[in-house]
């Protein structure tokens, strides 16, 4: 059972500590959050103790209200933390109405391929460089990525362009290695419910981009997966919508991109949510329109695949943009950027 205690505005440190002491005395944990208003999350409250505890806490000075949490996720919920999470990556702030664009090749293939792409996407306005060093491929005969050599090339690209790096980690044993080279650890759609991997990236404390997917890619399950990372004490979690398996026999797109998920997540959670229109559609000509839809819906950022020569890409060529196409996409987004979108204003409230 989860329970949240919302303190009155201006509650003092002593008053907050008093509530925390009361919880600890009963053997429960406490999690603190909130800036303007303090919110205390009670952990491990026993079901048959719930009503009595709520009543007792309610009578303490400076307690505004005590709310039982009906949702299965807590740390990820808006109730627990009303202010948007802003993940800091190398001086960038992601969340709270940001519009951060991550771009680069699906896979790191060679120095020339990666560096030319890095320079091109940076010139077009992307702030983070993507590139897979470890690739989850449907067939074991397909290109699996360059592994450590790929990570080294990403570090090289960062050195040259100053762009922070996002790259996928597939195996819990590779988390420490990847964290040495990359700024954001990507959990791919296939691994959303890989709990050992979630715990490990949680323990790393490193920023994480958690893609939606897995066997049961509901929004609730996605937020529960984020909860695994948050529970390890890592608050630097970003979500990424990348489309769901196509239902109803549709074959025109690779996946069905759920733009509504942006609005749903912003209502349920304080975590930043990005959109991947590349995997979301599977086709280059659909990427820009869906990128605009994502921004219009209030996404905190985008992640887009770009390749110097999509026809010769070792993975995901059909959905990769050329440098020119990416430039056009970026110019198209300019018009959509809200003129006044101060950081800290949740996109949902715009
Ligand atoms: C990728 O980003 O290249 C990737 C494999 O994405 P997803 O996990 O969304 O399929
Ligand atoms: Mn890809």
Short mmCIF file of N, CA, C and O in Angstrom, two decimals, residues 169-173 175 185-214 221-234 236-239:
data_model
loop_
_atom_site.label_atom_id
_atom_site.label_comp_id
_atom_site.label_asym_id
_atom_site.label_seq_id
_atom_site.Cartn_x
_atom_site.Cartn_y
_atom_site.Cartn_z
N UNK A 169 21.81 0.33 -24.08
CA UNK A 169 22.51 -0.74 -23.35
C UNK A 169 21.56 -1.93 -23.30
O UNK A 169 20.37 -1.80 -23.02
N UNK A 170 22.10 -3.11 -23.66
CA UNK A 170 21.27 -4.31 -23.79
C UNK A 170 21.39 -5.25 -22.60
O UNK A 170 20.49 -6.02 -22.33
N UNK A 171 22.56 -5.20 -21.96
CA UNK A 171 22.90 -6.23 -20.99
C UNK A 171 23.27 -5.58 -19.66
O UNK A 171 24.07 -4.63 -19.65
N UNK A 172 22.72 -6.09 -18.55
CA UNK A 172 23.07 -5.49 -17.24
C UNK A 172 24.59 -5.42 -17.03
O UNK A 172 25.09 -4.49 -16.41
N UNK A 173 25.31 -6.40 -17.59
CA UNK A 173 26.77 -6.42 -17.40
C UNK A 173 27.48 -5.31 -18.15
O UNK A 173 28.65 -5.04 -17.88
N UNK A 175 26.28 -2.15 -18.35
CA UNK A 175 25.83 -0.83 -17.89
C UNK A 175 27.02 0.04 -17.46
O UNK A 175 27.13 1.20 -17.87
N UNK A 185 21.68 6.55 -20.99
CA UNK A 185 21.56 5.12 -21.29
C UNK A 185 20.16 4.87 -21.83
O UNK A 185 19.17 5.17 -21.17
N UNK A 186 20.10 4.35 -23.05
CA UNK A 186 18.80 4.06 -23.65
C UNK A 186 18.41 2.61 -23.34
O UNK A 186 19.21 1.70 -23.52
N UNK A 187 17.17 2.45 -22.85
CA UNK A 187 16.62 1.11 -22.71
C UNK A 187 15.67 0.94 -23.89
O UNK A 187 14.71 1.69 -24.04
N UNK A 188 15.95 -0.03 -24.74
CA UNK A 188 15.17 -0.21 -25.96
C UNK A 188 13.81 -0.82 -25.67
O UNK A 188 13.56 -1.38 -24.60
N UNK A 189 12.94 -0.68 -26.67
CA UNK A 189 11.56 -1.17 -26.53
C UNK A 189 11.53 -2.65 -26.14
O UNK A 189 10.73 -3.07 -25.31
N UNK A 190 12.42 -3.43 -26.73
CA UNK A 190 12.41 -4.87 -26.43
C UNK A 190 12.76 -5.16 -24.98
O UNK A 190 12.47 -6.23 -24.46
N UNK A 191 13.43 -4.22 -24.34
CA UNK A 191 13.90 -4.44 -22.97
C UNK A 191 13.12 -3.67 -21.91
O UNK A 191 13.55 -3.62 -20.76
N UNK A 192 11.99 -3.08 -22.31
CA UNK A 192 11.28 -2.25 -21.32
C UNK A 192 11.03 -3.01 -20.02
O UNK A 192 11.15 -2.45 -18.94
N UNK A 193 10.68 -4.28 -20.14
CA UNK A 193 10.37 -5.04 -18.92
C UNK A 193 11.50 -5.98 -18.50
O UNK A 193 11.26 -6.97 -17.82
N UNK A 194 12.72 -5.63 -18.89
CA UNK A 194 13.89 -6.40 -18.45
C UNK A 194 14.29 -5.85 -17.08
O UNK A 194 15.06 -4.90 -16.96
N UNK A 195 13.71 -6.44 -16.04
CA UNK A 195 13.81 -5.85 -14.71
C UNK A 195 15.24 -5.81 -14.17
O UNK A 195 15.61 -4.86 -13.47
N UNK A 196 16.05 -6.82 -14.51
CA UNK A 196 17.44 -6.81 -14.04
C UNK A 196 18.18 -5.62 -14.65
O UNK A 196 18.96 -4.93 -13.98
N UNK A 197 17.89 -5.36 -15.92
CA UNK A 197 18.53 -4.23 -16.61
C UNK A 197 18.03 -2.90 -16.03
O UNK A 197 18.81 -1.96 -15.82
N UNK A 198 16.73 -2.83 -15.75
CA UNK A 198 16.17 -1.60 -15.17
C UNK A 198 16.82 -1.29 -13.81
O UNK A 198 17.18 -0.15 -13.52
N UNK A 199 16.97 -2.34 -13.00
CA UNK A 199 17.58 -2.12 -11.68
C UNK A 199 19.02 -1.65 -11.83
O UNK A 199 19.47 -0.77 -11.11
N UNK A 200 19.71 -2.24 -12.78
CA UNK A 200 21.13 -1.91 -12.96
C UNK A 200 21.30 -0.46 -13.44
O UNK A 200 22.15 0.26 -12.93
N UNK A 201 20.49 -0.03 -14.40
CA UNK A 201 20.62 1.38 -14.83
C UNK A 201 20.14 2.30 -13.71
O UNK A 201 20.62 3.42 -13.57
N UNK A 202 19.22 1.79 -12.89
CA UNK A 202 18.78 2.56 -11.73
C UNK A 202 19.95 2.79 -10.79
O UNK A 202 20.22 3.91 -10.36
N UNK A 203 20.69 1.73 -10.51
CA UNK A 203 21.83 1.83 -9.58
C UNK A 203 22.94 2.70 -10.13
O UNK A 203 23.71 3.29 -9.38
N UNK A 204 23.04 2.79 -11.47
CA UNK A 204 24.13 3.57 -12.07
C UNK A 204 23.95 5.07 -11.79
O UNK A 204 24.91 5.82 -11.83
N UNK A 205 22.71 5.51 -11.53
CA UNK A 205 22.45 6.93 -11.29
C UNK A 205 22.52 7.77 -12.55
O UNK A 205 22.28 8.97 -12.53
N UNK A 206 22.83 7.14 -13.67
CA UNK A 206 23.00 7.82 -14.95
C UNK A 206 21.64 8.17 -15.56
O UNK A 206 20.69 7.42 -15.39
N UNK A 207 21.52 9.28 -16.32
CA UNK A 207 20.26 9.55 -17.02
C UNK A 207 19.86 8.36 -17.92
O UNK A 207 20.72 7.74 -18.54
N UNK A 208 18.56 8.08 -17.93
CA UNK A 208 18.04 6.93 -18.67
C UNK A 208 16.92 7.38 -19.60
O UNK A 208 16.08 8.19 -19.22
N UNK A 209 16.92 6.85 -20.82
CA UNK A 209 15.81 7.06 -21.75
C UNK A 209 15.10 5.73 -21.88
O UNK A 209 15.64 4.78 -22.46
N UNK A 210 13.90 5.64 -21.32
CA UNK A 210 13.18 4.37 -21.27
C UNK A 210 12.12 4.32 -22.36
O UNK A 210 11.10 5.00 -22.30
N UNK A 211 12.40 3.49 -23.36
CA UNK A 211 11.43 3.37 -24.46
C UNK A 211 10.26 2.49 -24.07
O UNK A 211 10.41 1.58 -23.26
N UNK A 212 9.12 2.78 -24.67
CA UNK A 212 7.92 2.00 -24.39
C UNK A 212 7.89 0.78 -25.29
O UNK A 212 8.12 0.89 -26.50
N UNK A 213 7.61 -0.38 -24.72
CA UNK A 213 7.56 -1.59 -25.54
C UNK A 213 7.32 -2.80 -24.68
O UNK A 213 6.53 -2.77 -23.75
N UNK A 214 8.04 -3.87 -24.98
CA UNK A 214 7.89 -5.10 -24.21
C UNK A 214 6.63 -5.85 -24.59
O UNK A 214 5.93 -5.52 -25.55
N UNK A 221 2.15 -0.02 -17.35
CA UNK A 221 3.35 -0.88 -17.24
C UNK A 221 4.63 -0.08 -17.50
O UNK A 221 5.65 -0.32 -16.86
N UNK A 222 4.55 0.83 -18.44
CA UNK A 222 5.71 1.67 -18.78
C UNK A 222 6.12 2.48 -17.54
O UNK A 222 7.30 2.52 -17.17
N UNK A 223 5.14 3.06 -16.88
CA UNK A 223 5.44 3.85 -15.68
C UNK A 223 5.91 2.96 -14.53
O UNK A 223 6.74 3.38 -13.71
N UNK A 224 5.43 1.73 -14.49
CA UNK A 224 5.92 0.79 -13.47
C UNK A 224 7.39 0.44 -13.74
O UNK A 224 8.17 0.24 -12.82
N UNK A 225 7.75 0.37 -15.02
CA UNK A 225 9.15 0.10 -15.37
C UNK A 225 10.02 1.29 -14.98
O UNK A 225 11.13 1.12 -14.46
N UNK A 226 9.49 2.50 -15.18
CA UNK A 226 10.21 3.71 -14.73
C UNK A 226 10.38 3.64 -13.21
O UNK A 226 11.43 4.01 -12.66
N UNK A 227 9.36 3.13 -12.54
CA UNK A 227 9.37 3.01 -11.08
C UNK A 227 10.55 2.13 -10.61
O UNK A 227 11.17 2.40 -9.58
N UNK A 228 10.85 1.08 -11.37
CA UNK A 228 11.99 0.22 -11.03
C UNK A 228 13.29 1.04 -10.96
O UNK A 228 14.12 0.83 -10.09
N UNK A 229 13.43 1.95 -11.93
CA UNK A 229 14.66 2.76 -11.98
C UNK A 229 14.64 3.78 -10.84
O UNK A 229 15.63 3.97 -10.13
N UNK A 230 13.50 4.43 -10.66
CA UNK A 230 13.36 5.46 -9.63
C UNK A 230 13.60 4.88 -8.23
O UNK A 230 14.22 5.51 -7.37
N UNK A 231 13.12 3.65 -8.04
CA UNK A 231 13.24 3.01 -6.74
C UNK A 231 14.69 2.77 -6.32
O UNK A 231 15.00 2.61 -5.15
N UNK A 232 15.58 2.71 -7.31
CA UNK A 232 17.00 2.54 -6.99
C UNK A 232 17.64 3.87 -6.62
O UNK A 232 18.85 3.96 -6.43
N UNK A 233 16.82 4.92 -6.60
CA UNK A 233 17.35 6.23 -6.20
C UNK A 233 17.78 7.07 -7.39
O UNK A 233 18.36 8.14 -7.23
N UNK A 234 17.51 6.58 -8.61
CA UNK A 234 17.88 7.34 -9.81
C UNK A 234 16.67 8.13 -10.30
O UNK A 234 15.71 7.55 -10.80
N UNK A 236 16.80 10.42 -12.66
CA UNK A 236 17.04 10.96 -14.01
C UNK A 236 16.44 10.08 -15.09
O UNK A 236 17.14 9.50 -15.92
N UNK A 237 15.12 9.96 -15.03
CA UNK A 237 14.44 9.06 -15.97
C UNK A 237 13.63 9.86 -16.98
O UNK A 237 12.87 10.77 -16.61
N UNK A 238 13.81 9.52 -18.26
CA UNK A 238 13.02 10.12 -19.34
C UNK A 238 12.31 8.99 -20.07
O UNK A 238 12.89 7.92 -20.25
N UNK A 239 11.09 9.25 -20.49
CA UNK A 239 10.33 8.23 -21.20
C UNK A 239 10.39 8.52 -22.70
O UNK A 239 10.59 9.67 -23.09
#
